[in-house]
Amino acid sequence: MEYDVIIIGSGPGGYTGAIRCAQLGLKTAIIEKYPSLGGTCLNVGCIPSKALLDSSEHFYNAAHTFTEHGIKLSDLQVDLGQMIKRKQEVVDATTKGINFLMKKNKIDEIHGVGSFVDPHTVKIVKADGSEQVIKGKNIVIATGSKPMSFPSMPIDKKRVITSTEALTLQEVPKHLIVIGAGVIGAELGSVWARLGAKVSFVEFADSMIPTMDKTLGKELQKVVKKLGADFYFSHKVTKVENTGDEVVLSIDTPKGEQITLTGDYCLVSVGRRPYTDGLNLEAAGLKADNRGRVEVDDHLRTSVPHIYALGDVIRGAMLAHKAEEEGTFIAETIVGQKPHIHYRLIPGVVYTWPEVASVGYTEEEVKQEGIPYKVGSFPFKALGRARASMDVDGLVKVLAHKETDEILGVHMIGARAADMIAEAVTAMEFRASAEDVSRMSHAHPTYTEAFKEACLAATDNRAINM
């Protein structure tokens, strides 16, 4: 069987790329090792975590804010079994939707482990042990990533767990220790904290979400601290041991002392690694770099021109929406179009509550690069809409060029920030100035008024409601 395009991996980058290839008239096959399509994101990542984040936030609000809204409840309990069941129903509905899209677009769906035989040939070993061999004029590596760990923190998937197991716990932990206060640690730590767990974050860096603008990490810590969480910043975990009913962590402090933390579960969220295991890259004339990534050029081509790679398996942020853009980019490149991705303008989001979202330069980056800049910020507590919904935590921060007023970066923490950041991306794609946004009418009352007010603040300190 010969195809115009073979895509190995059916995550957001793989399935989006497959659909775009099919739309462009290319005969396309997609290979997936697991029974369901959608990759990490749909099965054990973005989608199920958001389902639990929403469920846990509903419970937390019912317990802590409903009375103030005039809603009285009694005997409030967590039905964890139902919560996990609903999460799985969301996952199943979403992955079945991808199956439908494959059929609709006449994409051949092949389940099994794919590996290169030669630069144009892929062998698929199926669950029953049978093999299928297919050829492709173009091949796309979209195999994603896996949770990372270190020898000092061996994963046993029982007490010492990854994000995958954290989505299917059968009990609310008494004390969940989270190694890593980045995006995944912050999200899943907040889920279990809302449901009643004591949560301790141990982070090697000096703040939460350390890759984002420092203001956001400080603001998020304030919010998560209200859930009763403890923080150990600039601490290094040297040993993690499962003693049966408990997990014991040995930790080096910034002062060179050693402390011990004990909990019933330990979530290891120290990042993810590119996943190319078993691909047999050498047979295609390829090799991974020292970080396990497949090297690509600006057109996402590998060193073998008809083989492309995308998403978590290549350089750049490990984001589902980055992979989606790259899937479309590759499909259009194959047929001779000239697509474009502005990597600086791919937003990052943390789905805690309040949500965190960011796009463009951080303040630390503009300082490092010597770019003249000005800052405007606006707190959610000054928004009528935020007061009405009792979502007053957070702020919007805008960085603009000091001389041209062009928006360089937008950083927000607050209600619906994940949705609001799209306005900032749109403005920045068209190289809007802070004044441009400040002169656009924003409906009142809305959360997005905070973006307008922050732009006003960046334009000669003209914020109206502060």
PDB file of N, CA, C and O in Angstrom, residues 59 74-80 83:
ATOM      1  N   PHE A  59     -16.685  21.732  42.949  1.00  0.00           N
ATOM      2  CA  PHE A  59     -16.784  21.293  44.350  1.00  0.00           C
ATOM      3  C   PHE A  59     -16.272  22.373  45.299  1.00  0.00           C
ATOM      4  O   PHE A  59     -16.909  22.682  46.313  1.00  0.00           O
ATOM      5  N   SER A  74     -25.966  21.245  52.116  1.00  0.00           N
ATOM      6  CA  SER A  74     -25.571  20.520  53.322  1.00  0.00           C
ATOM      7  C   SER A  74     -25.036  19.152  52.926  1.00  0.00           C
ATOM      8  O   SER A  74     -25.353  18.624  51.846  1.00  0.00           O
ATOM      9  N   ASP A  75     -24.207  18.596  53.798  1.00  0.00           N
ATOM     10  CA  ASP A  75     -23.626  17.266  53.602  1.00  0.00           C
ATOM     11  C   ASP A  75     -22.929  17.141  52.242  1.00  0.00           C
ATOM     12  O   ASP A  75     -23.119  16.179  51.501  1.00  0.00           O
ATOM     13  N   LEU A  76     -22.123  18.144  51.920  1.00  0.00           N
ATOM     14  CA  LEU A  76     -21.399  18.161  50.639  1.00  0.00           C
ATOM     15  C   LEU A  76     -20.291  17.117  50.664  1.00  0.00           C
ATOM     16  O   LEU A  76     -19.496  17.063  51.610  1.00  0.00           O
ATOM     17  N   GLN A  77     -20.223  16.283  49.643  1.00  0.00           N
ATOM     18  CA  GLN A  77     -19.220  15.222  49.586  1.00  0.00           C
ATOM     19  C   GLN A  77     -18.633  15.114  48.190  1.00  0.00           C
ATOM     20  O   GLN A  77     -19.283  15.437  47.194  1.00  0.00           O
ATOM     21  N   VAL A  78     -17.407  14.601  48.145  1.00  0.00           N
ATOM     22  CA  VAL A  78     -16.776  14.288  46.869  1.00  0.00           C
ATOM     23  C   VAL A  78     -17.126  12.848  46.492  1.00  0.00           C
ATOM     24  O   VAL A  78     -16.838  11.915  47.254  1.00  0.00           O
ATOM     25  N   ASP A  79     -17.764  12.665  45.345  1.00  0.00           N
ATOM     26  CA  ASP A  79     -17.995  11.328  44.791  1.00  0.00           C
ATOM     27  C   ASP A  79     -16.907  11.108  43.744  1.00  0.00           C
ATOM     28  O   ASP A  79     -17.100  11.376  42.554  1.00  0.00           O
ATOM     29  N   LEU A  80     -15.744  10.655  44.209  1.00  0.00           N
ATOM     30  CA  LEU A  80     -14.587  10.561  43.330  1.00  0.00           C
ATOM     31  C   LEU A  80     -14.816   9.587  42.185  1.00  0.00           C
ATOM     32  O   LEU A  80     -14.383   9.833  41.050  1.00  0.00           O
ATOM     33  N   MET A  83     -16.678  11.381  39.583  1.00  0.00           N
ATOM     34  CA  MET A  83     -15.825  12.404  38.990  1.00  0.00           C
ATOM     35  C   MET A  83     -14.892  11.798  37.940  1.00  0.00           C
ATOM     36  O   MET A  83     -14.734  12.330  36.838  1.00  0.00           O
TER      37      MET A  83
END
